[in-house]
PDB file of C-alpha atoms and ligand atoms in Angstrom:
ATOM      1  CA  MET A1117      89.664  79.018-224.555  1.00  0.00           C
ATOM      2  CA  MET A1118      91.418  79.613-227.865  1.00  0.00           C
ATOM      3  CA  THR A1119      90.753  82.977-229.484  1.00  0.00           C
ATOM      4  CA  GLN A1120      90.489  81.255-232.844  1.00  0.00           C
ATOM      5  CA  GLN A1121      87.706  78.982-231.614  1.00  0.00           C
ATOM      6  CA  LEU A1122      85.842  81.999-230.245  1.00  0.00           C
ATOM      7  CA  ASP A1123      86.261  83.899-233.541  1.00  0.00           C
ATOM      8  CA  GLU A1124      85.037  80.978-235.601  1.00  0.00           C
ATOM      9  CA  THR A1125      82.061  80.424-233.330  1.00  0.00           C
ATOM     10  CA  SER A1126      81.227  84.148-233.425  1.00  0.00           C
ATOM     11  CA  LYS A1127      81.284  84.076-237.241  1.00  0.00           C
ATOM     12  CA  PHE A1128      79.095  80.979-237.264  1.00  0.00           C
ATOM     13  CA  LEU A1129      76.596  82.642-234.911  1.00  0.00           C
ATOM     14  CA  SER A1130      76.575  85.792-237.087  1.00  0.00           C
ATOM     15  CA  TYR A1131      75.934  83.642-240.134  1.00  0.00           C
ATOM     16  CA  VAL A1132      72.956  81.750-238.730  1.00  0.00           C
ATOM     17  CA  LEU A1133      71.461  84.484-236.528  1.00  0.00           C
ATOM     18  CA  ARG A1134      71.742  87.294-239.093  1.00  0.00           C
ATOM     19  CA  HIS A1135      71.670  85.713-242.504  1.00  0.00           C
ATOM     20  CA  GLU A1136      70.936  81.981-242.932  1.00  0.00           C
ATOM     21  CA  PRO A1137      69.004  80.450-239.996  1.00  0.00           C
ATOM     22  CA  GLN A1138      67.513  77.958-242.473  1.00  0.00           C
ATOM     23  CA  ALA A1139      71.006  76.504-243.034  1.00  0.00           C
ATOM     24  CA  ILE A1140      70.558  74.696-239.697  1.00  0.00           C
ATOM     25  CA  GLY A1141      66.748  74.574-239.618  1.00  0.00           C
ATOM     26  CA  LEU A1142      66.583  77.286-236.956  1.00  0.00           C
ATOM     27  CA  GLN A1143      63.387  79.347-236.595  1.00  0.00           C
ATOM     28  CA  LEU A1144      63.875  83.009-235.721  1.00  0.00           C
ATOM     29  CA  ASP A1145      60.933  85.185-234.677  1.00  0.00           C
ATOM     30  CA  SER A1146      60.481  88.685-236.064  1.00  0.00           C
ATOM     31  CA  GLU A1147      62.624  90.091-233.239  1.00  0.00           C
ATOM     32  CA  GLY A1148      65.444  87.756-234.260  1.00  0.00           C
ATOM     33  CA  TRP A1149      65.181  85.338-231.311  1.00  0.00           C
ATOM     34  CA  GLY A1150      65.925  81.636-231.754  1.00  0.00           C
ATOM     35  CA  GLU A1151      65.923  78.755-229.250  1.00  0.00           C
ATOM     36  CA  ILE A1152      69.449  77.978-228.034  1.00  0.00           C
ATOM     37  CA  ASP A1153      68.640  74.235-227.845  1.00  0.00           C
ATOM     38  CA  SER A1154      67.620  74.104-231.475  1.00  0.00           C
ATOM     39  CA  LEU A1155      70.633  76.217-232.464  1.00  0.00           C
ATOM     40  CA  ILE A1156      72.914  73.661-230.790  1.00  0.00           C
ATOM     41  CA  ALA A1157      71.057  70.685-232.341  1.00  0.00           C
ATOM     42  CA  GLY A1158      71.033  72.262-235.821  1.00  0.00           C
ATOM     43  CA  ALA A1159      74.708  73.219-235.630  1.00  0.00           C
ATOM     44  CA  ALA A1160      75.630  69.655-234.645  1.00  0.00           C
ATOM     45  CA  LYS A1161      74.037  68.358-237.863  1.00  0.00           C
ATOM     46  CA  LEU A1162      76.409  70.629-239.798  1.00  0.00           C
ATOM     47  CA  GLY A1163      79.342  69.305-237.791  1.00  0.00           C
ATOM     48  CA  GLN A1164      79.664  72.542-235.798  1.00  0.00           C
ATOM     49  CA  ALA A1165      80.104  71.564-232.153  1.00  0.00           C
ATOM     50  CA  LEU A1166      78.434  74.121-229.891  1.00  0.00           C
ATOM     51  CA  ASP A1167      77.441  73.994-226.264  1.00  0.00           C
ATOM     52  CA  ILE A1168      75.903  76.498-223.921  1.00  0.00           C
ATOM     53  CA  SER A1169      79.163  77.457-222.211  1.00  0.00           C
ATOM     54  CA  LEU A1170      80.913  78.122-225.546  1.00  0.00           C
ATOM     55  CA  ILE A1171      77.922  80.224-226.669  1.00  0.00           C
ATOM     56  CA  GLN A1172      77.946  82.191-223.416  1.00  0.00           C
ATOM     57  CA  THR A1173      81.685  82.815-223.685  1.00  0.00           C
ATOM     58  CA  VAL A1174      81.289  84.119-227.243  1.00  0.00           C
ATOM     59  CA  VAL A1175      78.351  86.348-226.266  1.00  0.00           C
ATOM     60  CA  ASN A1176      80.245  87.800-223.289  1.00  0.00           C
ATOM     61  CA  SER A1177      83.553  88.271-225.083  1.00  0.00           C
ATOM     62  CA  SER A1178      82.214  89.744-228.336  1.00  0.00           C
ATOM     63  CA  ASP A1179      84.142  92.989-228.861  1.00  0.00           C
ATOM     64  CA  LYS A1180      81.118  94.576-230.526  1.00  0.00           C
ATOM     65  CA  LYS A1181      78.514  92.926-228.265  1.00  0.00           C
ATOM     66  CA  ARG A1182      76.954  91.339-231.332  1.00  0.00           C
ATOM     67  CA  PHE A1183      74.564  88.943-229.565  1.00  0.00           C
ATOM     68  CA  SER A1184      72.242  88.835-226.596  1.00  0.00           C
ATOM     69  CA  ILE A1185      70.690  86.011-224.593  1.00  0.00           C
ATOM     70  CA  SER A1186      67.115  86.324-223.286  1.00  0.00           C
ATOM     71  CA  ASP A1187      66.543  86.849-219.551  1.00  0.00           C
ATOM     72  CA  ASP A1188      65.310  83.261-219.156  1.00  0.00           C
ATOM     73  CA  GLY A1189      68.524  82.004-220.792  1.00  0.00           C
ATOM     74  CA  LEU A1190      66.631  80.011-223.440  1.00  0.00           C
ATOM     75  CA  ARG A1191      66.958  82.181-226.530  1.00  0.00           C
ATOM     76  CA  ILE A1192      69.654  84.107-228.388  1.00  0.00           C
ATOM     77  CA  ARG A1193      69.674  86.810-231.081  1.00  0.00           C
ATOM     78  CA  ALA A1194      72.021  89.046-233.019  1.00  0.00           C
ATOM     79  CA  VAL A1195      71.438  92.684-232.032  1.00  0.00           C
ATOM     80  CA  GLN A1196      71.966  94.104-235.537  1.00  0.00           C
ATOM     81  CA  GLY A1197      73.284  93.301-238.999  1.00  0.00           C
ATOM     82  CA  HIS A1198      70.423  91.066-240.226  1.00  0.00           C
ATOM     83  CA  SER A1199      69.666  90.300-243.835  1.00  0.00           C
ATOM     84  CA  THR A1200      67.212  87.409-243.386  1.00  0.00           C
ATOM     85  CA  ALA A1201      63.707  88.311-244.544  1.00  0.00           C
ATOM     86  CA  ASN A1202      61.423  87.231-241.695  1.00  0.00           C
ATOM     87  CA  VAL A1203      63.397  89.119-239.042  1.00  0.00           C
ATOM     88  CA  ARG A1204      62.672  92.807-238.524  1.00  0.00           C
ATOM     89  CA  LEU A1205      63.848  94.111-235.177  1.00  0.00           C
ATOM     90  CA  ARG A1206      61.759  97.002-233.857  1.00  0.00           C
ATOM     91  CA  TYR A1207      64.485  99.453-232.940  1.00  0.00           C
ATOM     92  CA  THR A1208      63.528 102.626-231.096  1.00  0.00           C
ATOM     93  CA  GLU A1209      64.045 105.839-232.969  1.00  0.00           C
ATOM     94  CA  LYS A1210      66.742 108.049-231.475  1.00  0.00           C
ATOM     95  CA  THR A1211      68.164 111.482-232.237  1.00  0.00           C
ATOM     96  CA  PRO A1212      71.736 111.033-233.485  1.00  0.00           C
ATOM     97  CA  PRO A1213      74.734 113.218-232.631  1.00  0.00           C
ATOM     98  CA  GLU A1214      75.748 115.908-235.117  1.00  0.00           C
ATOM     99  CA  PHE A1215      78.017 113.516-237.027  1.00  0.00           C
ATOM    100  CA  LEU A1216      78.248 109.755-237.454  1.00  0.00           C
ATOM    101  CA  TYR A1217      80.846 107.787-239.439  1.00  0.00           C
ATOM    102  CA  HIS A1218      80.840 105.049-242.056  1.00  0.00           C
ATOM    103  CA  GLY A1219      83.936 103.188-243.172  1.00  0.00           C
ATOM    104  CA  THR A1220      83.985 101.733-246.627  1.00  0.00           C
ATOM    105  CA  ALA A1221      86.459 100.714-249.335  1.00  0.00           C
ATOM    106  CA  SER A1222      87.806 103.210-251.881  1.00  0.00           C
ATOM    107  CA  ARG A1223      86.562 101.058-254.772  1.00  0.00           C
ATOM    108  CA  PHE A1224      82.929 101.686-253.682  1.00  0.00           C
ATOM    109  CA  LEU A1225      83.238 105.488-253.697  1.00  0.00           C
ATOM    110  CA  ASN A1226      82.154 106.200-257.293  1.00  0.00           C
ATOM    111  CA  SER A1227      78.969 104.273-256.794  1.00  0.00           C
ATOM    112  CA  ILE A1228      78.421 105.876-253.357  1.00  0.00           C
ATOM    113  CA  TRP A1229      78.701 109.406-254.816  1.00  0.00           C
ATOM    114  CA  GLN A1230      76.035 108.403-257.332  1.00  0.00           C
ATOM    115  CA  GLN A1231      73.578 106.541-255.095  1.00  0.00           C
ATOM    116  CA  GLY A1232      74.484 107.620-251.588  1.00  0.00           C
ATOM    117  CA  LEU A1233      74.908 104.892-248.973  1.00  0.00           C
ATOM    118  CA  VAL A1234      72.440 102.062-249.489  1.00  0.00           C
ATOM    119  CA  ALA A1235      71.758  99.082-247.257  1.00  0.00           C
ATOM    120  CA  GLY A1236      72.723  96.368-249.733  1.00  0.00           C
ATOM    121  CA  SER A1237      71.702  92.960-248.430  1.00  0.00           C
ATOM    122  CA  ARG A1238      71.407  94.077-244.801  1.00  0.00           C
ATOM    123  CA  HIS A1239      68.279  95.845-243.573  1.00  0.00           C
ATOM    124  CA  TYR A1240      70.014  99.150-242.779  1.00  0.00           C
ATOM    125  CA  VAL A1241      73.114 101.212-243.460  1.00  0.00           C
ATOM    126  CA  HIS A1242      75.397 100.803-240.413  1.00  0.00           C
ATOM    127  CA  LEU A1243      77.021 103.886-238.905  1.00  0.00           C
ATOM    128  CA  SER A1244      79.243 104.342-235.901  1.00  0.00           C
ATOM    129  CA  GLN A1245      79.957 107.097-233.474  1.00  0.00           C
ATOM    130  CA  ASP A1246      83.712 106.733-233.569  1.00  0.00           C
ATOM    131  CA  MET A1247      86.135 106.979-236.467  1.00  0.00           C
ATOM    132  CA  THR A1248      88.364 104.064-235.471  1.00  0.00           C
ATOM    133  CA  THR A1249      85.507 101.552-235.564  1.00  0.00           C
ATOM    134  CA  ALA A1250      84.381 102.918-238.933  1.00  0.00           C
ATOM    135  CA  ILE A1251      87.877 102.653-240.426  1.00  0.00           C
ATOM    136  CA  ASN A1252      88.167  99.031-239.231  1.00  0.00           C
ATOM    137  CA  VAL A1253      84.823  98.231-240.854  1.00  0.00           C
ATOM    138  CA  GLY A1254      86.091  99.774-244.118  1.00  0.00           C
ATOM    139  CA  LYS A1255      89.280  97.702-244.029  1.00  0.00           C
ATOM    140  CA  ARG A1256      87.258  94.494-244.423  1.00  0.00           C
ATOM    141  CA  TYR A1257      86.589  95.305-248.084  1.00  0.00           C
ATOM    142  CA  GLY A1258      89.870  96.860-249.227  1.00  0.00           C
ATOM    143  CA  SER A1259      91.681 100.138-248.914  1.00  0.00           C
ATOM    144  CA  PRO A1260      89.607 101.991-246.296  1.00  0.00           C
ATOM    145  CA  VAL A1261      88.021 105.410-246.629  1.00  0.00           C
ATOM    146  CA  LEU A1262      86.187 107.316-243.946  1.00  0.00           C
ATOM    147  CA  LEU A1263      82.888 109.100-244.565  1.00  0.00           C
ATOM    148  CA  LYS A1264      81.373 111.577-242.136  1.00  0.00           C
ATOM    149  CA  ILE A1265      77.564 111.772-242.157  1.00  0.00           C
ATOM    150  CA  LYS A1266      75.584 114.895-241.264  1.00  0.00           C
ATOM    151  CA  ALA A1267      73.350 112.782-239.075  1.00  0.00           C
ATOM    152  CA  PHE A1268      71.618 115.433-236.968  1.00  0.00           C
ATOM    153  CA  HIS A1269      70.874 117.482-240.060  1.00  0.00           C
ATOM    154  CA  MET A1270      69.396 114.396-241.776  1.00  0.00           C
ATOM    155  CA  CYS A1271      67.286 113.718-238.680  1.00  0.00           C
ATOM    156  CA  GLN A1272      65.921 117.270-238.848  1.00  0.00           C
ATOM    157  CA  GLN A1273      65.021 116.611-242.475  1.00  0.00           C
ATOM    158  CA  GLY A1274      62.929 113.596-241.398  1.00  0.00           C
ATOM    159  CA  PHE A1275      65.331 110.651-241.785  1.00  0.00           C
ATOM    160  CA  LYS A1276      64.770 108.092-239.020  1.00  0.00           C
ATOM    161  CA  PHE A1277      67.784 106.942-237.018  1.00  0.00           C
ATOM    162  CA  TYR A1278      67.913 103.951-234.687  1.00  0.00           C
ATOM    163  CA  GLN A1279      70.551 102.659-232.290  1.00  0.00           C
ATOM    164  CA  ALA A1280      71.025  98.914-231.710  1.00  0.00           C
ATOM    165  CA  ASP A1281      71.760  97.601-228.203  1.00  0.00           C
ATOM    166  CA  ASN A1282      75.461  97.475-229.024  1.00  0.00           C
ATOM    167  CA  GLY A1283      75.640 101.152-229.974  1.00  0.00           C
ATOM    168  CA  VAL A1284      75.681 100.717-233.763  1.00  0.00           C
ATOM    169  CA  TRP A1285      73.546 103.390-235.500  1.00  0.00           C
ATOM    170  CA  LEU A1286      71.150 102.392-238.256  1.00  0.00           C
ATOM    171  CA  VAL A1287      69.447 104.357-241.022  1.00  0.00           C
ATOM    172  CA  ASN A1288      67.692 103.286-244.224  1.00  0.00           C
ATOM    173  CA  ASN A1289      69.985 105.223-246.562  1.00  0.00           C
ATOM    174  CA  VAL A1290      72.220 108.275-246.680  1.00  0.00           C
ATOM    175  CA  PRO A1291      72.003 110.642-249.693  1.00  0.00           C
ATOM    176  CA  ALA A1292      75.361 111.566-251.188  1.00  0.00           C
ATOM    177  CA  ALA A1293      74.807 115.230-250.263  1.00  0.00           C
ATOM    178  CA  GLN A1294      74.968 114.280-246.570  1.00  0.00           C
ATOM    179  CA  LEU A1295      78.419 112.672-246.904  1.00  0.00           C
ATOM    180  CA  ILE A1296      81.801 114.280-246.295  1.00  0.00           C
ATOM    181  CA  LEU A1297      84.982 112.424-247.270  1.00  0.00           C
ATOM    182  CA  CYS A1298      87.437 112.644-244.353  1.00  0.00           C
ATOM    183  CA  PRO A1299      91.199 112.258-244.434  1.00  0.00           C
ATOM    184  CA  LEU A1300      92.301 109.182-242.462  1.00  0.00           C
ATOM    185  CA  PRO A1301      93.709 110.244-239.084  1.00  0.00           C
TER     186      PRO A1301
HETATM  187  C1  LIG B1301      79.013  99.634-249.269  1.00  0.00           C
HETATM  188  C2  LIG B1301      80.173  94.754-239.144  1.00  0.00           C
HETATM  189  C3  LIG B1301      78.555 100.735-253.467  1.00  0.00           C
HETATM  190  C4  LIG B1301      79.208  99.925-247.806  1.00  0.00           C
HETATM  191  C5  LIG B1301      80.430  96.225-239.001  1.00  0.00           C
HETATM  192  C6  LIG B1301      79.848  98.638-247.348  1.00  0.00           C
HETATM  193  C7  LIG B1301      79.125  96.875-239.277  1.00  0.00           C
HETATM  194  C8  LIG B1301      78.035 100.779-251.240  1.00  0.00           C
HETATM  195  C9  LIG B1301      79.175  97.591-248.209  1.00  0.00           C
HETATM  196  C10 LIG B1301      78.333  95.833-239.999  1.00  0.00           C
HETATM  197  C11 LIG B1301      77.006 101.696-251.465  1.00  0.00           C
HETATM  198  C12 LIG B1301      78.129  96.795-247.464  1.00  0.00           C
HETATM  199  C13 LIG B1301      77.993  96.314-241.361  1.00  0.00           C
HETATM  200  C14 LIG B1301      76.793 102.126-252.798  1.00  0.00           C
HETATM  201  C15 LIG B1301      77.064 101.287-249.368  1.00  0.00           C
HETATM  202  N1  LIG B1301      77.585 101.615-253.757  1.00  0.00           N
HETATM  203  N2  LIG B1301      78.799 100.276-252.235  1.00  0.00           N
HETATM  204  N3  LIG B1301      75.828 103.013-253.131  1.00  0.00           N
HETATM  205  N4  LIG B1301      76.415 102.000-250.297  1.00  0.00           N
HETATM  206  N5  LIG B1301      78.051 100.541-249.927  1.00  0.00           N
HETATM  207  O1  LIG B1301      79.067  94.400-244.678  1.00  0.00           O
HETATM  208  O2  LIG B1301      78.573  98.730-243.118  1.00  0.00           O
HETATM  209  O3  LIG B1301      81.746  92.738-237.385  1.00  0.00           O
HETATM  210  O4  LIG B1301      76.732  94.931-245.527  1.00  0.00           O
HETATM  211  O5  LIG B1301      80.040 101.053-247.636  1.00  0.00           O
HETATM  212  O6  LIG B1301      80.899  96.550-237.732  1.00  0.00           O
HETATM  213  O7  LIG B1301      80.454  97.308-244.087  1.00  0.00           O
HETATM  214  O8  LIG B1301      79.820  91.853-238.710  1.00  0.00           O
HETATM  215  O9  LIG B1301      77.985  96.677-244.326  1.00  0.00           O
HETATM  216  O10 LIG B1301      81.219  98.629-247.576  1.00  0.00           O
HETATM  217  O11 LIG B1301      78.419  97.255-238.130  1.00  0.00           O
HETATM  218  O12 LIG B1301      79.504  92.518-236.321  1.00  0.00           O
HETATM  219  O13 LIG B1301      78.545  98.314-249.277  1.00  0.00           O
HETATM  220  O14 LIG B1301      79.140  94.669-240.055  1.00  0.00           O
HETATM  221  O15 LIG B1301      79.826  94.215-237.948  1.00  0.00           O
HETATM  222  O16 LIG B1301      78.795  95.933-246.585  1.00  0.00           O
HETATM  223  O17 LIG B1301      79.167  96.513-242.145  1.00  0.00           O
HETATM  224  P1  LIG B1301      78.124  95.378-245.267  1.00  0.00           P
HETATM  225  P2  LIG B1301      79.124  97.392-243.451  1.00  0.00           P
HETATM  226  P3  LIG B1301      80.255  92.738-237.570  1.00  0.00           P
END
């Protein structure tokens, strides 16, 4: 299958499963699950041809393991990154490693030093355990910068950390005092 078709389908799934399920009349429960049959039917109305084998290929080939399919094979969800209001995944709290990383664009830095990291339209600030992933995330918005977060220290101060099934770390916000600007490797 063409990589481009997989990429486009992955973006479409991210769009409807994280942000705009109503765009195709899809109902998501509070854990983010939606019926695959109604996803396929709704997508068809928008002219987006999906079938179960294409969906499975995208789910299995996703570099960041963005989606999961229920054990009975009937439902699908995004494992993190949501902004849609009626979805609130119940992640389990977890103690983070000493440091986590966040990649962002240099043009956001002034505001970040003032407000710390805030979730924006998503439900959480997204952090990663490795620098390379963080830098790639930062590149999406411009010239990348790498921030190191004193995660374990924050946890000791009472901040709650969660880890999604795909390894992405989540936290409500990060105060500027917990951020260290790192040189790019
Ligand atoms: C920035 C991708 C100004 C923040 C990735 C980021 C991730 C501030 C942007 C996932 C700010 C929000 C999420 C402040 C934060 N002032 N800007 N105070 N605080 N920002 O896309 O973390 O490929 O919502 O630095 O891998 O970039 O989609 O979040 O640049 O896990 O699966 O505001 O998306 O995953 O942008 O990315 P986003 P993100 P996927």
